[in-house]
Amino acid sequence: QSVLTQPPSASGTPGQRVTVSCSGSTSNIGRNTVNWYQQLPGTAPKVLIYLNNQRPSGVPDRFSGSKSGTSASLAISGLQSGDEADYYCAAWDDSLKGWVFGGGTKLTVL
Amino acid sequence: QVQLQQSGPGLVKPSQTLSLTCAVSGDSVSSKSATWNWIRQSPSRGLEWLGRTYYRSKWYNEYAVSVKSRATINPDTSKNQFSLHLKSVTPEDTAVYYCANLDSVWGQGTQVTVSS
């Protein structure tokens, strides 16, 4: 059971906008920033969003992050087939004194 | 840009020590703004943070409760790298191990199998 809660799956058609939610608590998302990672099949995770809503260079602006209270969201607009991947949220947990992750959301492009 | 290159064995015998190294390029392991982490991933546990090392006028090491008694993370400033040592491994430690700066970059991953 992961500390951060994500839906196990999400889907959309090409061009659509989809969102992935991440629910936590006051000890993690409520007090600290959230990162999002994309893991394509058979590869290492890649930083998609850091500090709630910042994109590393090279990440398209189709990807955006937001946070409110103890929850965070990743939005993907203009969905493409290459976006099929697992998406994970993560945050520092002040009580556990460590990084905690969501269980991952598998995105399918129909 | 920052890159991380992992090295280490893919097979470790039960009760022995798992040792992995992560070479940093494009940044300094002594950076006062970065933290250097080890994470593992398995089907049963998902992504699990193991610990980190970082420099803020002195070195700090922090570990997950689940591995605190068995794990050691060491920086090596002369080679600009950091390492993970996990002692007394069991088959439960079988996983893909990653090093990462969680705000910027992950290593390529190392599949480690604990088996005799």
Coordinates of C-alpha atoms in Angstrom, one line a residue:
Chain A
Q1 CA 0.0 0.0 0.0
S2 CA 1.6 3.2 -1.2
V3 CA 1.6 6.3 1.0
L4 CA 0.4 8.5 -1.9
T5 CA -2.8 7.4 -3.6
Q6 CA -3.2 7.4 -7.4
P7 CA -5.8 5.8 -9.6
P8 CA -4.3 2.6 -11.1
S9 CA -5.3 3.5 -14.7
A10 CA -6.3 6.3 -16.9
S11 CA -7.1 6.6 -20.6
G12 CA -7.8 9.0 -23.4
T13 CA -7.9 9.4 -27.1
P14 CA -5.3 11.3 -29.2
G15 CA -5.6 15.0 -28.7
Q16 CA -7.6 14.7 -25.5
R17 CA -6.7 16.2 -22.1
V18 CA -6.3 13.8 -19.2
T19 CA -5.5 14.3 -15.6
V20 CA -3.9 12.0 -13.0
S21 CA -4.6 12.7 -9.4
C22 CA -2.4 12.1 -6.3
S23 CA -3.8 12.2 -2.8
G24 CA -1.6 12.4 0.3
S25 CA -1.7 13.9 3.8
T26 CA -0.6 16.9 5.8
S27 CA 2.8 15.3 6.5
N28 CA 3.7 15.0 2.8
I29 CA 1.8 16.8 0.1
G30 CA 0.3 19.2 2.6
R31 CA 3.7 20.5 3.6
N32 CA 6.1 19.7 0.8
T33 CA 6.3 20.1 -3.0
V34 CA 5.3 17.3 -5.4
N35 CA 7.2 15.7 -8.2
W36 CA 5.9 13.7 -11.1
Y37 CA 7.7 11.0 -13.1
Q38 CA 7.1 9.3 -16.4
Q39 CA 8.2 5.7 -16.8
L40 CA 8.0 4.4 -20.4
P41 CA 8.0 0.6 -20.7
G42 CA 11.3 -1.0 -19.8
T43 CA 13.0 2.3 -19.0
A44 CA 14.0 4.3 -15.9
P45 CA 11.7 7.0 -14.6
K46 CA 12.1 10.5 -16.0
V47 CA 11.4 13.7 -14.2
L48 CA 8.3 15.3 -15.7
I49 CA 7.4 17.9 -13.1
Y50 CA 9.3 19.1 -10.0
L51 CA 8.4 21.7 -7.3
N52 CA 4.7 21.1 -8.0
N53 CA 4.6 22.8 -11.4
Q54 CA 8.1 23.2 -12.9
R55 CA 9.1 21.4 -16.1
P56 CA 12.7 20.4 -16.7
S57 CA 14.1 21.6 -20.0
G58 CA 13.0 19.4 -22.8
V59 CA 9.6 18.5 -21.3
P60 CA 6.8 19.8 -23.5
D61 CA 4.4 22.3 -22.1
R62 CA 1.6 19.8 -22.7
F63 CA 2.5 18.5 -19.3
S64 CA 1.5 20.6 -16.3
G65 CA 1.3 20.0 -12.5
S66 CA -0.7 21.6 -9.8
K67 CA -1.2 21.2 -6.0
S68 CA -4.0 22.1 -3.6
G69 CA -4.0 21.2 0.0
T70 CA -3.1 17.5 0.4
S71 CA -3.7 16.6 -3.3
A72 CA -1.8 17.1 -6.5
S73 CA -2.7 16.6 -10.2
L74 CA -0.8 16.0 -13.4
A75 CA -2.5 17.2 -16.6
I76 CA -1.5 16.1 -20.1
S77 CA -3.1 17.9 -23.0
G78 CA -2.9 17.1 -26.7
L79 CA -2.5 13.4 -25.8
Q80 CA -0.2 11.4 -28.0
S81 CA 0.5 7.7 -28.4
G82 CA 4.0 8.2 -27.1
D83 CA 2.5 9.3 -23.8
E84 CA 1.5 5.7 -23.0
A85 CA 3.5 5.1 -19.8
D86 CA 3.3 4.8 -16.0
Y87 CA 3.1 8.0 -14.1
Y88 CA 4.2 8.4 -10.5
C89 CA 3.8 11.2 -8.0
A90 CA 6.3 11.7 -5.1
A91 CA 6.8 14.0 -2.1
W92 CA 8.9 14.2 1.0
D93 CA 7.1 13.0 4.1
D94 CA 8.0 14.9 7.3
S95 CA 6.7 12.1 9.6
L96 CA 8.4 9.2 7.8
K97 CA 11.5 11.4 7.1
G98 CA 11.8 10.1 3.6
W99 CA 10.4 10.4 0.1
V100 CA 7.1 8.6 -0.6
F101 CA 5.7 7.6 -3.9
G102 CA 2.3 6.9 -5.4
G103 CA 1.5 3.4 -6.7
G104 CA 1.5 4.7 -10.2
T105 CA -1.1 5.3 -12.9
K106 CA -0.9 3.4 -16.2
L107 CA -2.0 5.7 -19.0
T108 CA -3.4 4.2 -22.1
V109 CA -4.0 6.1 -25.3
L110 CA -7.0 4.5 -27.1
Chain B
Q1 CA 23.0 18.4 -18.4
V2 CA 23.3 16.1 -15.3
Q3 CA 23.8 12.4 -16.0
L4 CA 24.0 9.5 -13.6
Q5 CA 25.8 6.2 -14.6
Q6 CA 25.2 3.2 -12.4
S7 CA 27.5 0.2 -12.0
G8 CA 27.6 -2.9 -9.9
P9 CA 26.7 -6.6 -10.0
G10 CA 23.3 -7.9 -11.0
L11 CA 23.5 -11.1 -8.8
V12 CA 24.1 -11.2 -5.1
K13 CA 24.0 -14.2 -2.8
P14 CA 21.7 -14.3 0.2
S15 CA 23.4 -12.9 3.4
Q16 CA 26.0 -11.0 1.4
T17 CA 26.3 -7.3 0.7
L18 CA 24.8 -5.5 -2.3
S19 CA 27.1 -2.7 -3.5
L20 CA 26.2 -0.2 -6.3
T21 CA 27.9 2.9 -7.5
C22 CA 26.5 6.0 -9.2
A23 CA 28.8 8.3 -11.1
V24 CA 27.7 11.9 -11.5
S25 CA 28.5 14.0 -14.5
G26 CA 27.4 17.6 -15.2
D27 CA 27.2 18.4 -11.5
S28 CA 29.1 17.9 -8.3
V29 CA 28.2 15.4 -5.7
S30 CA 29.3 18.1 -3.2
S31 CA 26.7 20.5 -4.6
K32 CA 25.0 22.5 -1.8
S33 CA 21.7 22.4 -3.6
A34 CA 21.4 18.7 -4.7
T35 CA 20.6 15.5 -2.9
W36 CA 21.7 12.1 -4.2
N37 CA 19.2 9.3 -3.6
W38 CA 18.9 5.5 -4.0
I39 CA 15.4 4.1 -4.9
R40 CA 14.4 0.6 -5.8
Q41 CA 11.4 -0.8 -7.7
S42 CA 9.8 -4.2 -7.5
P43 CA 6.3 -5.5 -8.5
S44 CA 5.5 -6.1 -4.8
R45 CA 6.7 -2.9 -3.3
G46 CA 6.5 -0.4 -6.2
L47 CA 9.0 2.5 -5.9
E48 CA 10.7 2.6 -2.6
W49 CA 13.1 5.3 -1.4
L50 CA 16.1 3.8 0.4
G51 CA 18.1 6.9 1.4
R52 CA 20.2 9.9 0.4
T53 CA 23.4 11.7 0.9
Y54 CA 23.9 15.5 0.5
Y55 CA 26.4 18.2 1.4
R56 CA 25.4 21.4 3.3
S57 CA 28.7 22.6 4.8
K58 CA 29.0 19.0 6.1
W59 CA 27.8 15.6 4.8
Y60 CA 24.4 14.2 5.8
N61 CA 23.0 10.7 5.3
E62 CA 19.4 9.8 5.8
Y63 CA 17.8 6.3 5.4
A64 CA 14.4 4.8 5.1
V65 CA 13.2 3.0 8.3
S66 CA 12.8 -0.2 6.3
V67 CA 16.6 -0.4 5.5
K68 CA 18.2 1.9 8.1
S69 CA 20.0 -0.9 10.0
R70 CA 21.4 -2.5 6.8
A71 CA 22.1 0.4 4.4
T72 CA 25.0 2.7 4.0
I73 CA 25.3 5.5 1.4
N74 CA 28.7 7.0 0.9
P75 CA 29.8 10.0 -1.2
D76 CA 33.2 9.8 -3.0
T77 CA 34.2 13.4 -3.9
S78 CA 37.5 12.3 -5.5
K79 CA 35.5 10.3 -8.2
N80 CA 32.4 12.5 -8.1
Q81 CA 30.1 9.5 -7.3
F82 CA 28.1 8.0 -4.5
S83 CA 27.5 4.4 -3.5
L84 CA 24.9 2.2 -1.8
H85 CA 25.8 -0.8 0.3
L86 CA 23.0 -3.0 1.6
K87 CA 24.1 -5.8 3.9
S88 CA 22.6 -9.1 4.8
V89 CA 20.4 -9.2 1.7
T90 CA 17.5 -11.7 1.2
P91 CA 15.4 -12.6 -1.9
E92 CA 13.1 -9.8 -0.7
D93 CA 15.8 -7.3 -1.8
T94 CA 15.5 -8.4 -5.4
A95 CA 14.5 -5.3 -7.4
V96 CA 15.7 -2.7 -9.9
Y97 CA 17.8 -0.2 -8.1
Y98 CA 18.1 3.4 -9.2
C99 CA 20.2 6.4 -8.2
A100 CA 18.6 9.8 -8.7
N101 CA 18.5 13.4 -8.0
L102 CA 14.8 13.4 -7.6
D103 CA 14.3 16.9 -9.0
S104 CA 16.3 16.3 -12.2
V105 CA 17.6 13.0 -13.3
W106 CA 17.6 9.2 -12.7
G107 CA 20.3 6.6 -13.4
Q108 CA 19.6 3.9 -15.9
G109 CA 18.7 1.3 -13.3
T110 CA 20.4 -2.0 -12.2
Q111 CA 18.4 -5.2 -11.9
V112 CA 19.7 -6.9 -8.8
T113 CA 18.7 -10.5 -8.1
V114 CA 19.4 -12.1 -4.7
S115 CA 19.8 -15.8 -5.2
S116 CA 22.2 -18.6 -4.4

